[in-house]
Short mmCIF file of C-alpha atoms in Angstrom, two decimals:
data_model
loop_
_atom_site.label_atom_id
_atom_site.label_comp_id
_atom_site.label_asym_id
_atom_site.label_seq_id
_atom_site.Cartn_x
_atom_site.Cartn_y
_atom_site.Cartn_z
CA MET A 1379 23.37 -4.54 -5.36
CA ILE A 1380 25.45 -1.34 -5.17
CA THR A 1381 28.95 -1.78 -6.42
CA SER A 1382 31.65 -1.65 -3.94
CA SER A 1383 33.45 1.68 -3.66
CA ASP A 1384 36.59 -0.20 -4.10
CA ASP A 1385 35.96 -0.33 -7.74
CA TYR A 1386 36.05 3.18 -8.27
CA SER A 1387 38.74 5.96 -7.60
CA LEU A 1388 38.97 8.26 -4.65
CA LEU A 1389 38.69 11.21 -7.18
CA PHE A 1390 35.60 9.64 -8.56
CA LEU A 1391 34.07 9.46 -5.12
CA LEU A 1392 34.92 12.84 -4.26
CA SER A 1393 33.64 14.37 -7.53
CA VAL A 1394 30.05 13.18 -6.78
CA PRO A 1395 29.12 15.81 -4.38
CA VAL A 1396 30.88 18.53 -6.38
CA PHE A 1397 28.90 17.30 -9.39
CA LEU A 1398 25.68 17.29 -7.79
CA LEU A 1399 26.18 20.63 -6.15
CA SER A 1400 27.19 22.29 -9.51
CA LEU A 1401 23.98 20.53 -11.04
CA PHE A 1402 21.62 22.00 -8.61
CA ILE A 1403 22.97 25.42 -8.90
CA PHE A 1404 22.82 25.03 -12.72
CA ILE A 1405 19.16 24.03 -12.47
CA ASN A 1406 18.21 26.75 -9.74
CA SER A 1407 19.90 29.52 -11.99
CA PHE A 1408 16.93 29.04 -14.54
CA MET A 1409 14.15 28.81 -12.03
CA ALA A 1410 15.36 31.36 -9.29
CA ILE A 1411 14.88 34.58 -11.19
CA GLY A 1412 14.08 38.06 -9.74
CA TYR A 1413 11.29 37.99 -7.14
CA LEU A 1414 11.11 34.14 -7.59
CA LEU A 1415 14.73 33.59 -6.27
CA LYS A 1416 13.86 33.50 -2.55
CA PRO A 1417 10.50 31.63 -2.76
CA VAL A 1418 12.09 29.03 -5.16
CA LEU A 1419 15.12 28.48 -2.62
CA ILE A 1420 13.00 28.48 0.40
CA MET A 1421 10.52 25.89 -1.17
CA THR A 1422 13.59 23.81 -2.34
CA VAL A 1423 15.21 23.70 1.04
CA PHE A 1424 11.83 23.02 3.11
CA VAL A 1425 10.64 20.18 0.97
CA SER A 1426 14.25 18.84 0.95
CA SER A 1427 14.30 18.77 4.65
CA ILE A 1428 11.01 16.79 4.82
CA ILE A 1429 12.36 14.38 2.07
CA PHE A 1430 15.72 14.05 4.04
CA TYR A 1431 13.76 13.15 7.32
CA ALA A 1432 11.79 10.65 5.40
CA ILE A 1433 14.72 9.04 3.77
CA SER A 1434 17.07 9.06 6.73
CA ASN A 1435 14.56 7.86 9.21
CA TYR A 1436 12.10 5.59 7.27
CA GLY A 1437 13.90 4.62 4.08
CA ILE A 1438 11.25 6.20 2.11
CA VAL A 1439 11.84 7.36 -1.49
CA PHE A 1440 9.67 9.73 -3.46
CA ASP A 1441 8.55 8.21 -6.50
CA TYR A 1442 5.33 8.17 -8.42
CA THR A 1443 3.68 5.88 -6.07
CA MET A 1444 4.79 7.69 -2.99
CA VAL A 1445 3.40 10.90 -4.58
CA GLN A 1446 0.11 9.40 -5.14
CA ASN A 1447 0.08 7.96 -1.68
CA ALA A 1448 0.91 11.64 -0.23
CA ILE A 1449 -1.81 13.32 -2.29
CA GLU A 1450 -4.42 10.61 -1.30
CA THR A 1451 -3.76 10.70 2.48
CA ASP A 1452 -6.03 12.13 4.55
CA SER A 1453 -5.35 14.75 7.35
CA THR A 1454 -5.73 12.22 10.14
CA GLU A 1455 -3.21 9.94 8.72
CA ALA A 1456 -0.87 12.58 8.02
CA LEU A 1457 -1.10 13.96 11.40
CA SER A 1458 -0.11 10.47 12.78
CA TYR A 1459 3.45 11.08 11.41
CA LEU A 1460 3.67 14.52 13.69
CA ASN A 1461 5.88 14.21 16.70
CA ILE A 1462 8.63 16.17 18.51
CA TYR A 1463 11.36 14.55 16.69
CA LEU A 1464 10.10 15.66 13.34
CA ILE A 1465 9.21 19.02 14.37
CA SER A 1466 12.68 19.67 15.93
CA PHE A 1467 14.24 18.17 12.55
CA LEU A 1468 12.10 20.49 10.21
CA ILE A 1469 13.04 23.40 12.48
CA LEU A 1470 16.76 22.70 12.32
CA PHE A 1471 16.96 21.50 8.58
CA GLY A 1472 13.94 23.39 7.06
CA VAL A 1473 12.85 26.43 8.96
CA LEU A 1474 16.22 27.81 10.30
CA PRO A 1475 17.95 27.69 6.62
CA SER A 1476 14.80 29.15 5.07
CA LEU A 1477 14.93 32.17 7.49
CA LEU A 1478 18.40 32.74 6.49
CA ILE A 1479 17.52 32.56 2.96
CA TYR A 1480 14.46 35.11 3.69
CA TRP A 1481 16.91 37.55 5.56
CA ALA A 1482 19.62 37.37 3.03
CA PRO A 1483 19.98 40.85 1.04
CA ILE A 1484 19.59 40.66 -2.77
CA ARG A 1485 21.39 43.19 -4.81
CA GLN A 1486 19.39 44.97 -7.16
CA LEU A 1487 20.73 44.65 -10.78
CA SER A 1488 19.89 45.96 -14.00
CA ILE A 1489 18.30 43.56 -16.60
CA GLY A 1490 21.64 43.32 -18.53
CA GLN A 1491 23.61 42.94 -15.35
CA ASN A 1492 21.13 40.20 -14.41
CA ILE A 1493 21.64 38.46 -17.68
CA LEU A 1494 25.46 38.51 -17.48
CA SER A 1495 25.75 37.32 -13.92
CA ARG A 1496 23.32 34.51 -14.71
CA LEU A 1497 25.14 33.69 -17.63
CA TRP A 1498 28.50 33.84 -15.72
CA LEU A 1499 26.89 31.50 -12.96
CA ILE A 1500 25.65 28.99 -15.69
CA GLY A 1501 29.12 29.02 -17.38
CA LEU A 1502 30.89 28.40 -13.99
CA CYS A 1503 28.75 25.38 -13.33
CA LEU A 1504 29.11 23.95 -16.94
CA LEU A 1505 33.23 24.48 -16.27
CA VAL A 1506 32.83 22.21 -13.30
CA ILE A 1507 30.11 19.66 -14.72
CA VAL A 1508 31.74 19.07 -18.14
CA PRO A 1509 35.36 18.17 -17.03
CA ILE A 1510 33.71 15.96 -14.33
CA VAL A 1511 31.65 14.09 -16.87
CA GLY A 1512 34.12 13.84 -19.27
CA SER A 1513 36.61 12.28 -16.80
CA PHE A 1514 34.50 9.97 -15.14
CA TYR A 1515 31.78 9.13 -17.70
CA VAL A 1516 32.56 5.41 -17.30
CA ASN A 1517 32.27 5.32 -13.51
CA TYR A 1518 29.07 7.63 -13.64
CA ALA A 1519 27.57 5.24 -16.56
CA ALA A 1520 28.43 2.15 -14.63
CA VAL A 1521 26.90 3.28 -11.06
CA GLY A 1522 23.66 4.52 -12.89
CA ARG A 1523 23.54 1.22 -15.00
CA ASN A 1524 23.93 -0.91 -11.96
CA ASN A 1525 22.10 0.97 -9.43
CA SER A 1526 19.22 2.59 -11.30
CA ASP A 1527 17.22 3.14 -8.03
CA LEU A 1528 19.79 5.95 -6.91
CA ILE A 1529 17.91 8.51 -8.84
CA THR A 1530 15.10 8.14 -6.51
CA TYR A 1531 17.23 9.68 -3.92
CA VAL A 1532 18.14 12.99 -5.53
CA THR A 1533 16.53 15.30 -3.44
CA PRO A 1534 14.06 17.14 -4.31
CA TYR A 1535 14.15 16.76 -8.02
CA LYS A 1536 12.89 13.24 -8.05
CA LEU A 1537 9.96 14.43 -6.03
CA LEU A 1538 9.44 17.31 -8.57
CA ASP A 1539 9.52 14.82 -11.50
CA SER A 1540 7.21 12.49 -9.82
CA SER A 1541 4.74 15.17 -9.07
CA VAL A 1542 4.88 16.47 -12.65
CA LYS A 1543 3.83 12.88 -13.85
CA PHE A 1544 1.26 12.48 -11.26
CA VAL A 1545 -0.55 15.76 -12.09
CA LYS A 1546 -0.33 14.82 -15.89
CA ARG A 1547 -1.67 11.53 -15.56
CA SER A 1548 -4.37 12.48 -13.14
CA TYR A 1549 -5.81 15.79 -14.66
CA PHE A 1550 -4.65 16.13 -17.87
CA SER A 1551 -4.91 12.83 -19.61
CA PRO A 1552 -7.60 11.92 -22.31
CA HIS A 1553 -10.97 10.72 -21.18
CA ARG A 1554 -11.67 6.90 -21.35
CA ASP A 1555 -14.99 5.55 -21.76
CA PHE A 1556 -16.01 2.90 -19.13
CA GLN A 1557 -15.52 -0.40 -20.33
CA LEU A 1558 -17.73 -3.33 -19.64
CA LEU A 1559 -15.64 -6.48 -19.70
CA ASP A 1560 -18.56 -9.00 -19.24
CA THR A 1561 -22.18 -7.56 -19.78
CA THR A 1562 -23.82 -10.96 -18.79
CA PRO A 1563 -22.42 -12.69 -15.83
CA SER A 1564 -24.75 -15.03 -13.74
CA LEU A 1565 -24.68 -17.05 -10.87
CA SER A 1566 -23.95 -20.56 -11.07
CA ASP A 1567 -24.37 -22.22 -7.66
CA SER A 1568 -24.96 -25.97 -8.23
CA THR A 1569 -25.88 -26.72 -4.62
CA GLY A 1570 -28.76 -24.51 -4.70
CA ALA A 1571 -27.73 -23.14 -1.26
CA THR A 1572 -27.68 -19.60 0.00
CA LYS A 1573 -24.42 -18.19 0.17
CA VAL A 1574 -22.52 -15.48 2.11
CA THR A 1575 -18.95 -14.75 1.38
CA VAL A 1576 -16.92 -12.31 3.88
CA LEU A 1577 -13.75 -10.86 2.30
CA VAL A 1578 -11.53 -9.27 4.67
CA LEU A 1579 -9.20 -6.81 3.08
CA GLY A 1580 -6.10 -6.38 5.57
CA GLU A 1581 -4.08 -3.23 5.80
CA THR A 1582 -0.09 -3.43 6.25
CA ALA A 1583 -0.08 -6.80 7.34
CA ARG A 1584 3.08 -8.89 6.54
CA ALA A 1585 3.31 -12.76 6.21
CA GLN A 1586 6.52 -13.06 8.13
CA ASN A 1587 4.69 -12.13 11.52
CA PHE A 1588 1.80 -14.64 11.22
CA SER A 1589 2.49 -17.78 13.46
CA LEU A 1590 0.29 -19.63 11.13
CA ASN A 1591 3.03 -19.37 8.64
CA GLY A 1592 5.84 -20.60 11.30
CA TYR A 1593 6.62 -17.28 12.97
CA ALA A 1594 7.72 -18.39 16.41
CA THR A 1595 5.63 -15.49 18.38
CA PRO A 1596 2.09 -16.84 18.77
CA THR A 1597 0.19 -14.13 16.86
CA ASN A 1598 -2.77 -16.30 15.53
CA GLN A 1599 -3.84 -17.74 18.61
CA TYR A 1600 -7.34 -17.08 17.81
CA THR A 1601 -7.74 -18.21 14.32
CA GLN A 1602 -5.41 -21.43 14.79
CA ALA A 1603 -8.56 -23.32 16.43
CA LYS A 1604 -10.84 -22.14 13.93
CA GLU A 1605 -9.47 -24.64 11.12
CA VAL A 1606 -8.39 -21.98 8.82
CA MET A 1607 -6.07 -22.45 6.07
CA SER A 1608 -3.19 -20.11 5.70
CA PHE A 1609 -1.43 -19.64 2.17
CA SER A 1610 1.97 -18.74 3.22
CA ASN A 1611 3.63 -17.70 -0.15
CA VAL A 1612 1.53 -14.72 -1.51
CA ALA A 1613 2.97 -11.72 -3.23
CA SER A 1614 1.21 -8.14 -3.36
CA CYS A 1615 0.66 -6.11 -6.48
CA GLY A 1616 2.10 -3.02 -4.90
CA THR A 1617 3.83 -1.81 -1.88
CA ALA A 1618 0.92 0.90 -1.05
CA THR A 1619 -2.68 0.79 -0.64
CA ALA A 1620 -3.16 3.22 -3.78
CA VAL A 1621 -1.75 0.66 -6.01
CA SER A 1622 -2.30 -2.64 -4.37
CA VAL A 1623 -6.11 -2.34 -3.58
CA PRO A 1624 -7.36 -1.07 -7.01
CA CYS A 1625 -4.93 -3.74 -8.52
CA MET A 1626 -5.91 -6.79 -6.86
CA PHE A 1627 -9.62 -6.05 -7.72
CA SER A 1628 -8.94 -5.54 -11.37
CA ARG A 1629 -8.61 -7.93 -14.24
CA LEU A 1630 -5.10 -6.39 -14.79
CA ASP A 1631 -2.23 -8.38 -13.48
CA ARG A 1632 0.76 -6.37 -11.62
CA ARG A 1633 2.85 -6.26 -14.64
CA SER A 1634 0.24 -4.66 -17.00
CA TYR A 1635 -1.33 -2.53 -14.09
CA ASP A 1636 -2.18 0.81 -14.98
CA GLN A 1637 -4.31 2.97 -12.72
CA GLN A 1638 -6.40 4.83 -15.65
CA THR A 1639 -7.09 1.55 -17.34
CA ALA A 1640 -8.28 -0.18 -14.14
CA ASP A 1641 -10.56 2.88 -13.15
CA SER A 1642 -12.21 2.83 -16.62
CA GLN A 1643 -13.25 -0.78 -16.63
CA GLN A 1644 -15.34 -3.19 -14.43
CA ASN A 1645 -13.67 -4.69 -11.48
CA VAL A 1646 -14.25 -7.85 -9.78
CA LEU A 1647 -17.00 -6.48 -7.54
CA ASP A 1648 -18.67 -4.92 -10.45
CA ILE A 1649 -18.97 -8.34 -12.13
CA ILE A 1650 -20.16 -10.31 -8.95
CA GLN A 1651 -22.91 -7.54 -8.49
CA LEU A 1652 -24.00 -7.55 -12.07
CA ALA A 1653 -24.19 -11.33 -11.97
CA GLY A 1654 -27.04 -10.94 -9.12
CA SER A 1655 -25.16 -11.10 -5.82
CA ASP A 1656 -25.56 -8.45 -3.00
CA VAL A 1657 -22.34 -6.68 -2.67
CA LEU A 1658 -21.57 -4.48 0.49
CA TRP A 1659 -18.38 -2.76 1.23
CA ILE A 1660 -17.76 -1.87 4.63
CA ASP A 1661 -14.88 0.53 5.41
CA ASN A 1662 -12.56 1.25 8.48
CA ASN A 1663 -9.81 2.87 6.54
CA ASN A 1664 -10.48 6.37 6.27
CA GLY A 1665 -12.91 5.45 3.29
CA SER A 1666 -9.97 4.51 1.23
CA CYS A 1667 -11.25 1.77 -1.12
CA LYS A 1668 -9.39 3.69 -3.94
CA GLY A 1669 -12.31 3.74 -6.28
CA VAL A 1670 -12.97 -0.05 -6.11
CA CYS A 1671 -16.15 0.44 -4.19
CA ALA A 1672 -17.42 3.28 -6.39
CA ARG A 1673 -20.46 1.34 -7.99
CA VAL A 1674 -21.47 -1.04 -5.07
CA LYS A 1675 -23.14 -0.07 -1.74
CA SER A 1676 -20.99 1.07 0.92
CA ILE A 1677 -20.51 1.91 4.39
CA GLU A 1678 -17.97 4.03 5.98
CA LEU A 1679 -17.21 3.85 9.73
CA SER A 1680 -17.23 7.39 11.12
CA PRO A 1681 -14.29 7.56 13.87
CA GLU A 1682 -15.69 10.98 14.96
CA ILE A 1683 -18.40 9.29 17.00
CA LYS A 1684 -16.64 8.29 20.06
CA ASN A 1685 -17.49 4.98 21.65
CA GLN A 1686 -15.66 1.85 22.70
CA PHE A 1687 -14.15 1.12 19.71
CA CYS A 1688 -13.66 4.78 18.31
CA ASP A 1689 -11.65 7.50 19.81
CA GLY A 1690 -12.66 10.49 17.55
CA GLU A 1691 -9.81 9.93 15.15
CA TYR A 1692 -9.59 6.09 14.66
CA CYS A 1693 -11.70 3.05 15.11
CA VAL A 1694 -10.18 -0.29 15.89
CA ASP A 1695 -11.30 -3.11 13.68
CA GLU A 1696 -13.93 -4.55 16.19
CA ALA A 1697 -16.07 -1.55 15.06
CA LEU A 1698 -16.64 -3.60 11.85
CA LEU A 1699 -18.42 -6.37 13.54
CA SER A 1700 -21.50 -4.59 14.24
CA PRO A 1701 -22.46 -3.56 10.57
CA LEU A 1702 -21.49 -6.99 9.69
CA GLY A 1703 -23.77 -8.37 12.22
CA ASP A 1704 -26.59 -6.05 11.10
CA LYS A 1705 -25.90 -7.18 7.32
CA LEU A 1706 -26.03 -10.89 8.33
CA ASP A 1707 -29.28 -10.38 10.36
CA HIS A 1708 -30.99 -8.90 7.34
CA LEU A 1709 -29.69 -10.92 4.13
CA THR A 1710 -31.94 -10.23 1.08
CA HIS A 1711 -30.38 -11.95 -1.62
CA HIS A 1712 -29.53 -15.67 -2.38
CA ASN A 1713 -25.83 -14.61 -2.85
CA THR A 1714 -23.97 -12.14 -0.82
CA LEU A 1715 -20.48 -10.58 -0.81
CA ILE A 1716 -19.59 -8.46 2.10
CA VAL A 1717 -16.02 -6.80 2.09
CA LEU A 1718 -14.47 -5.70 5.07
CA HIS A 1719 -11.88 -3.14 4.66
CA MET A 1720 -9.71 -3.08 7.93
CA MET A 1721 -7.43 -0.42 9.69
CA GLY A 1722 -5.14 -3.34 10.46
CA SER A 1723 -1.48 -2.55 11.08
CA HIS A 1724 -1.39 0.77 9.62
CA GLY A 1725 1.83 2.66 10.77
CA PRO A 1726 3.53 4.45 12.08
CA THR A 1727 0.99 4.59 15.08
CA TYR A 1728 0.66 0.84 15.55
CA PHE A 1729 -0.13 1.22 19.40
CA ARG A 1730 -3.41 2.96 18.07
CA ARG A 1731 -4.69 -0.27 16.18
CA PHE A 1732 -5.68 -2.23 19.06
CA PRO A 1733 -7.31 -1.82 22.48
CA GLN A 1734 -5.06 -1.55 25.23
CA ASN A 1735 -6.62 -4.79 27.18
CA LYS A 1736 -5.48 -6.58 23.92
CA ARG A 1737 -1.62 -5.84 24.21
CA PRO A 1738 -0.01 -9.34 24.94
CA PHE A 1739 3.42 -8.32 24.16
CA THR A 1740 5.59 -5.68 26.20
CA PRO A 1741 7.35 -3.51 26.21
CA ASP A 1742 5.82 -1.98 23.06
CA CYS A 1743 6.49 1.33 20.95
CA GLN A 1744 3.77 3.73 22.17
CA ARG A 1745 4.99 6.56 19.84
CA SER A 1746 4.69 7.39 16.28
CA ASP A 1747 8.41 8.13 15.76
CA ILE A 1748 9.12 4.64 15.55
CA GLN A 1749 12.84 4.69 14.50
CA ASN A 1750 13.40 5.75 18.08
CA CYS A 1751 11.94 2.79 19.68
CA THR A 1752 14.09 -0.35 20.25
CA GLN A 1753 13.81 -3.09 17.40
CA GLN A 1754 12.34 -5.48 19.94
CA GLU A 1755 9.52 -2.85 21.16
CA LEU A 1756 8.77 -1.90 17.72
CA ILE A 1757 8.34 -5.69 16.87
CA ASN A 1758 6.02 -6.00 19.81
CA THR A 1759 3.88 -3.25 18.85
CA TYR A 1760 3.43 -4.53 15.44
CA ASP A 1761 2.85 -8.14 16.59
CA ASN A 1762 0.00 -6.87 18.83
CA THR A 1763 -1.81 -5.42 15.72
CA ILE A 1764 -1.57 -8.86 14.07
CA VAL A 1765 -2.85 -10.55 17.29
CA TYR A 1766 -5.75 -8.16 17.26
CA THR A 1767 -6.33 -8.65 13.49
CA ASP A 1768 -6.47 -12.38 14.31
CA TYR A 1769 -9.06 -11.57 17.14
CA VAL A 1770 -11.31 -9.75 14.94
CA LEU A 1771 -11.04 -12.56 12.08
CA SER A 1772 -12.06 -15.07 14.75
CA LYS A 1773 -15.27 -13.08 15.56
CA ILE A 1774 -15.98 -12.77 11.96
CA ILE A 1775 -15.87 -16.58 11.71
CA GLU A 1776 -18.05 -17.17 15.00
CA LYS A 1777 -20.78 -14.97 13.23
CA LEU A 1778 -20.67 -16.90 10.19
CA THR A 1779 -20.63 -20.21 12.00
CA LEU A 1780 -23.90 -18.92 13.90
CA LEU A 1781 -25.37 -18.01 10.62
CA GLU A 1782 -24.61 -21.34 9.21
CA GLN A 1783 -26.00 -23.15 12.13
CA THR A 1784 -29.14 -21.19 12.50
CA LYS A 1785 -30.38 -20.43 8.80
CA ASP A 1786 -28.61 -23.28 6.91
CA ILE A 1787 -26.43 -20.89 4.81
CA GLU A 1788 -23.05 -21.77 3.15
CA THR A 1789 -20.47 -19.28 4.60
CA SER A 1790 -16.93 -18.55 3.75
CA MET A 1791 -14.19 -16.20 4.86
CA LEU A 1792 -11.22 -14.98 2.88
CA TYR A 1793 -8.64 -12.57 4.62
CA ILE A 1794 -5.71 -10.92 2.40
CA SER A 1795 -3.77 -8.02 3.07
CA ASP A 1796 -2.92 -5.37 0.79
CA HIS A 1797 0.90 -4.96 1.43
CA GLY A 1798 3.45 -5.75 3.95
CA GLU A 1799 5.71 -3.42 6.01
CA SER A 1800 9.34 -2.88 6.92
CA LEU A 1801 9.98 -2.75 10.69
CA GLY A 1802 13.72 -1.41 10.53
CA GLU A 1803 15.12 -4.27 8.62
CA LYS A 1804 18.24 -2.51 6.93
CA GLY A 1805 17.38 0.83 8.21
CA VAL A 1806 13.80 0.80 6.12
CA TYR A 1807 10.40 1.51 7.97
CA LEU A 1808 6.96 1.49 6.87
CA HIS A 1809 6.28 0.79 3.01
CA GLY A 1810 5.89 2.22 -0.36
CA LEU A 1811 9.08 1.52 -1.88
CA PRO A 1812 9.55 1.02 -5.52
CA TYR A 1813 8.37 -2.62 -6.14
CA ALA A 1814 11.73 -3.36 -8.40
CA PHE A 1815 13.64 -3.28 -4.99
CA ALA A 1816 11.45 -3.46 -2.28
CA PRO A 1817 12.08 -5.90 0.40
CA SER A 1818 10.13 -9.05 0.98
CA GLU A 1819 8.71 -7.51 4.19
CA GLN A 1820 6.83 -5.23 2.07
CA THR A 1821 5.45 -7.68 -0.67
CA HIS A 1822 5.04 -10.87 1.21
CA VAL A 1823 1.32 -10.84 2.28
CA PRO A 1824 -0.88 -12.96 4.36
CA MET A 1825 -3.95 -14.82 3.08
CA ILE A 1826 -6.04 -17.01 5.07
CA TYR A 1827 -9.24 -18.95 4.15
CA TRP A 1828 -12.06 -20.55 6.01
CA GLN A 1829 -15.22 -22.11 5.02
CA GLY A 1830 -18.20 -23.57 6.97
CA SER A 1831 -18.97 -27.08 7.26
CA ALA A 1832 -22.15 -26.73 5.00
CA MET A 1833 -19.78 -25.30 2.14
CA LEU A 1834 -20.41 -28.10 -0.48
CA ASP A 1835 -18.44 -27.26 -3.39
CA LYS A 1836 -14.80 -26.81 -2.10
CA ASN A 1837 -12.72 -29.72 -0.63
CA PRO A 1838 -10.89 -28.54 2.51
CA ALA A 1839 -8.33 -31.34 2.61
CA CYS A 1840 -7.30 -30.31 -0.98
CA ILE A 1841 -7.07 -26.66 -0.23
CA LYS A 1842 -4.82 -27.41 2.72
CA SER A 1843 -2.31 -29.48 0.54
CA MET A 1844 -1.94 -26.28 -1.66
CA THR A 1845 -1.40 -23.63 0.79
CA ALA A 1846 2.42 -23.46 0.21
CA GLN A 1847 1.89 -22.61 -3.69
CA SER A 1848 3.20 -19.65 -4.98
CA ILE A 1849 0.35 -17.13 -5.76
CA SER A 1850 -0.39 -13.44 -5.75
CA HIS A 1851 -2.73 -10.65 -5.79
CA ASP A 1852 -3.23 -11.56 -9.60
CA ASN A 1853 -4.94 -14.66 -8.34
CA LEU A 1854 -7.97 -12.78 -6.40
CA PHE A 1855 -10.11 -11.74 -9.12
CA ASP A 1856 -10.58 -15.37 -10.22
CA THR A 1857 -10.53 -16.83 -6.67
CA LEU A 1858 -13.22 -14.48 -5.69
CA LEU A 1859 -15.46 -15.30 -8.77
CA GLY A 1860 -15.12 -18.96 -7.80
CA ILE A 1861 -15.86 -18.64 -4.24
CA THR A 1862 -19.03 -16.47 -4.86
CA SER A 1863 -20.06 -19.13 -7.67
CA VAL A 1864 -20.20 -16.19 -10.19
CA LYS A 1865 -19.97 -17.54 -14.05
CA SER A 1866 -18.14 -14.94 -16.29
CA SER A 1867 -16.27 -14.48 -19.53
CA THR A 1868 -13.71 -12.76 -17.50
CA TYR A 1869 -12.99 -16.02 -15.17
CA ASN A 1870 -9.62 -17.70 -15.74
CA ALA A 1871 -9.90 -21.46 -13.89
CA SER A 1872 -6.13 -21.55 -13.86
CA MET A 1873 -5.77 -18.44 -11.70
CA ASP A 1874 -8.47 -19.58 -9.32
CA VAL A 1875 -6.55 -20.73 -6.10
CA LEU A 1876 -9.48 -23.03 -5.12
CA ALA A 1877 -10.62 -24.37 -8.28
CA GLN A 1878 -8.85 -27.29 -8.41
CA CYS A 1879 -10.26 -28.60 -5.21
CA PRO A 1880 -13.78 -29.07 -5.89
CA ILE A 1881 -16.04 -31.77 -4.00
CA LEU A 1882 -16.39 -34.67 -6.51
CA GLY A 1883 -18.99 -34.15 -8.81
CA VAL A 1884 -19.29 -30.14 -8.38
CA LEU A 1885 -18.16 -28.03 -11.05
CA ALA A 1886 -17.91 -24.19 -10.74
CA ASN A 1887 -17.08 -21.70 -13.39
CA THR A 1888 -15.35 -24.06 -15.60
CA GLU A 1889 -17.56 -24.53 -18.54
CA PHE A 1890 -17.29 -20.87 -20.17
CA GLU A 1891 -16.19 -20.01 -23.28
CA ASN A 1892 -12.23 -20.14 -23.54
CA ASN A 1893 -11.63 -20.69 -19.90
CA GLN A 1894 -12.32 -24.40 -19.83
CA MET A 1895 -10.28 -26.60 -17.56
CA ASP A 1896 -10.52 -30.19 -16.45
CA ILE A 1897 -10.12 -29.76 -12.55
CA LEU A 1898 -11.39 -33.34 -11.73
#
């Protein structure tokens, strides 16, 4: 919490902009030399205008994760942020100042004069900085200690710092050999039945807007009749897809997660596939599995093919049902895991995430500059995305139910979102804030479980009694191993959300090495 300004003197508060201005001039005096002067200043101004727009309109901060998100964002997603308001903003605060810098005359100096003028500028800055720091050191130290997140708003140098770190970690880190966490996983289905598991990976869905979790607006009208079980207290691993998706499928937990480590070892899909299960990833999220599906079969939906579900840029999530149906009609293994990666509620163009004939809540926000919509319009649009997600989930359940009835196959579905979303609460929009001070809207995610009537190894009444327990993405690895009946040395029964709810006499995954746990 930011300390009240009443705790500081007026002189200290007035010194802050003077201090920052002097510091920026000091830094630029080293970088902007000779022919680099104008390019450096123009780049600084233009980049700062973009950051200023993101901070002032969406509450976004450009830390390491946000830089990673920006680098990994494809052109279609990036263009979704483009609107007249953004263009006008950038012209006013980016283009016009840059033109003034470009047209400003530069007086040619000799090398000696250039060095002397540079030293004079540096000295002048120090004459301002040193007395301010000396006079108000205690105040600056207190503010920095109590509000460490303020550094993320220093424009544009936090972005430059984060960019350097991203490049260093991504391109200049030492090579790591791929690590096999378990070389001999196996399938251990005590019922002997053929099993199909569908994992639906949601996008940008926040738990607060699910009526299954108590939300007043009926956003889950389709699945509420399907006997689903909604876990209402689930925390995400990150606040953006680039972190959450690889983290939730890795053996690492949120606190120990490191992208390079996760990329260089087996994830849960690798282990399930190695055990003998047929694993298929079907993607409707711009192919952004973030490396998780790199070693399993995958299908990426192409929005460029225009049809009733795709408009040339995006596909709504009903497009996932066709390849899912094809796979269910052509099962080749005794055990199958299908992952469906949704477009879900991805912003800011929420209005493009559902067909216009499935738009129950109006008036809504049919534009990308969502900060200029009313709060109710924005919430209505977002709720429409949740209703549509719920509709697609109900269709998946219907396909699995039909499969169970016609072919005597055990089926189950687990839905979980990668992260949540801010909808203007406290002036914050979208997602991606540093986890340490991200609001619950970005970290509280929905998780829904459904199992067919033929599922013999999980007690639904027991599961329903546990849906309020506090869990997180850290539980997905072991829960997925349990659902798919995979026996692995990596399995930890205490982290499997469903492990303590077996049908009497059925034990799954609990008799292995150091992970033994009496769950009866």
